Amino acid sequence: MIHLTDVPPRQGLVVFLNGTSSSGKSSIAAELLPMLDEPYFHLPVDAFHAMRSRVPVPPDALGTVLHRTWRGFHRAVAGMAAAGNNVVVDHVLSAEWRLRDCLAVLSAPDVVFVGVHCDPAELERRERERGDRPAGLAAAQTAQVHAHGVYDLECDTGRSTARACALRIKEFLPHRPRPTAFERLRERLPYRLPEHLPEQG
């Protein structure tokens, strides 16, 4: 039987995939996890939204419910990593407060921030094929999702397969530079945790 005192403390690594809807983040994560030498958890933001019960939410309360979900998701990722677990996150940072919140709660030296890009025409084709996203959603998200302009690594799923992107990430991990993108962004985007929920978005 393992006792708590036998488990050495450590900070887990967070591979943070940021891109628009349909950009290929989940496909990269699915390819990446079997490649890695240690156990990793895949924590997609969509899975957290899917956990919510289907109780109808009044329109004037929806923004608050969504904000609490996103903020809880960020803290769940931070908690898993703080407990020593490695995590692959896929997220859509389509509002600036989400990035600032992640910068505040995640251990910046232990985040590998990966920008996942895809050209608009391919995003539109994927949206049509999926059929579960509003038309034009990805195009509407693109400018804000990548507005901060700082990553540790970037990939384009319109030009490379998800497997090729995953392999690039795997090969990058042992040689990740300092300061990390999150460390640089913290310097540029200082943030205090809010006492109240931010505005809807």
PDB file of C-alpha atoms in Angstrom, residues 40-115:
ATOM      1  CA  TYR A  40      -0.747  12.549 -19.295  1.00  0.00           C
ATOM      2  CA  PHE A  41      -4.383  13.532 -18.840  1.00  0.00           C
ATOM      3  CA  HIS A  42      -6.281  15.113 -21.731  1.00  0.00           C
ATOM      4  CA  LEU A  43      -8.502  17.864 -20.324  1.00  0.00           C
ATOM      5  CA  PRO A  44     -10.534  19.549 -23.084  1.00  0.00           C
ATOM      6  CA  VAL A  45     -12.731  22.496 -22.175  1.00  0.00           C
ATOM      7  CA  ASP A  46     -15.601  20.937 -24.159  1.00  0.00           C
ATOM      8  CA  ALA A  47     -15.622  17.992 -21.733  1.00  0.00           C
ATOM      9  CA  PHE A  48     -16.255  20.365 -18.827  1.00  0.00           C
ATOM     10  CA  HIS A  49     -19.169  21.986 -20.620  1.00  0.00           C
ATOM     11  CA  ALA A  50     -20.521  18.495 -21.375  1.00  0.00           C
ATOM     12  CA  MET A  51     -20.499  17.614 -17.650  1.00  0.00           C
ATOM     13  CA  ARG A  52     -23.067  20.299 -16.896  1.00  0.00           C
ATOM     14  CA  SER A  53     -26.593  19.043 -16.360  1.00  0.00           C
ATOM     15  CA  ARG A  54     -29.185  19.815 -19.001  1.00  0.00           C
ATOM     16  CA  VAL A  55     -31.340  21.925 -16.679  1.00  0.00           C
ATOM     17  CA  PRO A  56     -32.533  24.935 -18.700  1.00  0.00           C
ATOM     18  CA  VAL A  57     -30.598  28.131 -17.926  1.00  0.00           C
ATOM     19  CA  PRO A  58     -32.407  31.478 -18.265  1.00  0.00           C
ATOM     20  CA  PRO A  59     -30.775  33.658 -20.951  1.00  0.00           C
ATOM     21  CA  ASP A  60     -29.841  36.342 -18.425  1.00  0.00           C
ATOM     22  CA  ALA A  61     -27.967  33.764 -16.319  1.00  0.00           C
ATOM     23  CA  LEU A  62     -26.170  31.942 -19.133  1.00  0.00           C
ATOM     24  CA  GLY A  63     -23.143  34.242 -19.141  1.00  0.00           C
ATOM     25  CA  THR A  64     -22.577  33.679 -15.426  1.00  0.00           C
ATOM     26  CA  VAL A  65     -22.901  29.896 -15.782  1.00  0.00           C
ATOM     27  CA  LEU A  66     -20.407  29.829 -18.644  1.00  0.00           C
ATOM     28  CA  HIS A  67     -17.920  32.039 -16.802  1.00  0.00           C
ATOM     29  CA  ARG A  68     -18.061  29.810 -13.754  1.00  0.00           C
ATOM     30  CA  THR A  69     -17.473  26.778 -15.967  1.00  0.00           C
ATOM     31  CA  TRP A  70     -14.421  28.329 -17.645  1.00  0.00           C
ATOM     32  CA  ARG A  71     -12.951  29.563 -14.365  1.00  0.00           C
ATOM     33  CA  GLY A  72     -13.553  26.176 -12.752  1.00  0.00           C
ATOM     34  CA  PHE A  73     -11.912  24.473 -15.723  1.00  0.00           C
ATOM     35  CA  HIS A  74      -8.777  26.624 -15.354  1.00  0.00           C
ATOM     36  CA  ARG A  75      -8.558  25.779 -11.654  1.00  0.00           C
ATOM     37  CA  ALA A  76      -9.147  22.079 -12.272  1.00  0.00           C
ATOM     38  CA  VAL A  77      -6.212  22.045 -14.701  1.00  0.00           C
ATOM     39  CA  ALA A  78      -4.071  23.956 -12.190  1.00  0.00           C
ATOM     40  CA  GLY A  79      -5.051  21.535  -9.423  1.00  0.00           C
ATOM     41  CA  MET A  80      -4.213  18.459 -11.467  1.00  0.00           C
ATOM     42  CA  ALA A  81      -0.801  19.884 -12.366  1.00  0.00           C
ATOM     43  CA  ALA A  82      -0.119  21.045  -8.783  1.00  0.00           C
ATOM     44  CA  ALA A  83      -0.763  17.446  -7.640  1.00  0.00           C
ATOM     45  CA  GLY A  84       2.009  16.299  -9.998  1.00  0.00           C
ATOM     46  CA  ASN A  85      -0.068  15.193 -12.966  1.00  0.00           C
ATOM     47  CA  ASN A  86       0.956  16.012 -16.535  1.00  0.00           C
ATOM     48  CA  VAL A  87      -1.886  17.494 -18.543  1.00  0.00           C
ATOM     49  CA  VAL A  88      -2.693  18.220 -22.175  1.00  0.00           C
ATOM     50  CA  VAL A  89      -5.259  21.011 -22.329  1.00  0.00           C
ATOM     51  CA  ASP A  90      -7.206  22.114 -25.351  1.00  0.00           C
ATOM     52  CA  HIS A  91      -8.906  25.466 -25.002  1.00  0.00           C
ATOM     53  CA  VAL A  92     -10.275  28.387 -27.005  1.00  0.00           C
ATOM     54  CA  LEU A  93      -8.932  31.658 -25.575  1.00  0.00           C
ATOM     55  CA  SER A  94     -11.493  33.725 -27.453  1.00  0.00           C
ATOM     56  CA  ALA A  95     -11.829  36.289 -24.645  1.00  0.00           C
ATOM     57  CA  GLU A  96      -8.839  38.071 -23.128  1.00  0.00           C
ATOM     58  CA  TRP A  97      -9.958  37.434 -19.551  1.00  0.00           C
ATOM     59  CA  ARG A  98      -9.620  33.673 -20.111  1.00  0.00           C
ATOM     60  CA  LEU A  99      -5.936  34.036 -20.968  1.00  0.00           C
ATOM     61  CA  ARG A 100      -5.389  36.369 -18.022  1.00  0.00           C
ATOM     62  CA  ASP A 101      -7.140  33.927 -15.695  1.00  0.00           C
ATOM     63  CA  CYS A 102      -4.967  31.040 -16.925  1.00  0.00           C
ATOM     64  CA  LEU A 103      -1.852  33.178 -16.428  1.00  0.00           C
ATOM     65  CA  ALA A 104      -2.951  33.817 -12.858  1.00  0.00           C
ATOM     66  CA  VAL A 105      -3.679  30.246 -11.776  1.00  0.00           C
ATOM     67  CA  LEU A 106      -1.227  28.058 -13.752  1.00  0.00           C
ATOM     68  CA  SER A 107       2.470  27.639 -12.920  1.00  0.00           C
ATOM     69  CA  ALA A 108       3.997  29.686 -15.751  1.00  0.00           C
ATOM     70  CA  PRO A 109       7.371  27.866 -15.896  1.00  0.00           C
ATOM     71  CA  ASP A 110       5.523  24.561 -16.313  1.00  0.00           C
ATOM     72  CA  VAL A 111       3.234  25.476 -19.218  1.00  0.00           C
ATOM     73  CA  VAL A 112       4.127  24.758 -22.842  1.00  0.00           C
ATOM     74  CA  PHE A 113       1.879  27.129 -24.788  1.00  0.00           C
ATOM     75  CA  VAL A 114       1.099  25.827 -28.279  1.00  0.00           C
ATOM     76  CA  GLY A 115      -0.720  27.866 -30.906  1.00  0.00           C
TER      77      GLY A 115
END
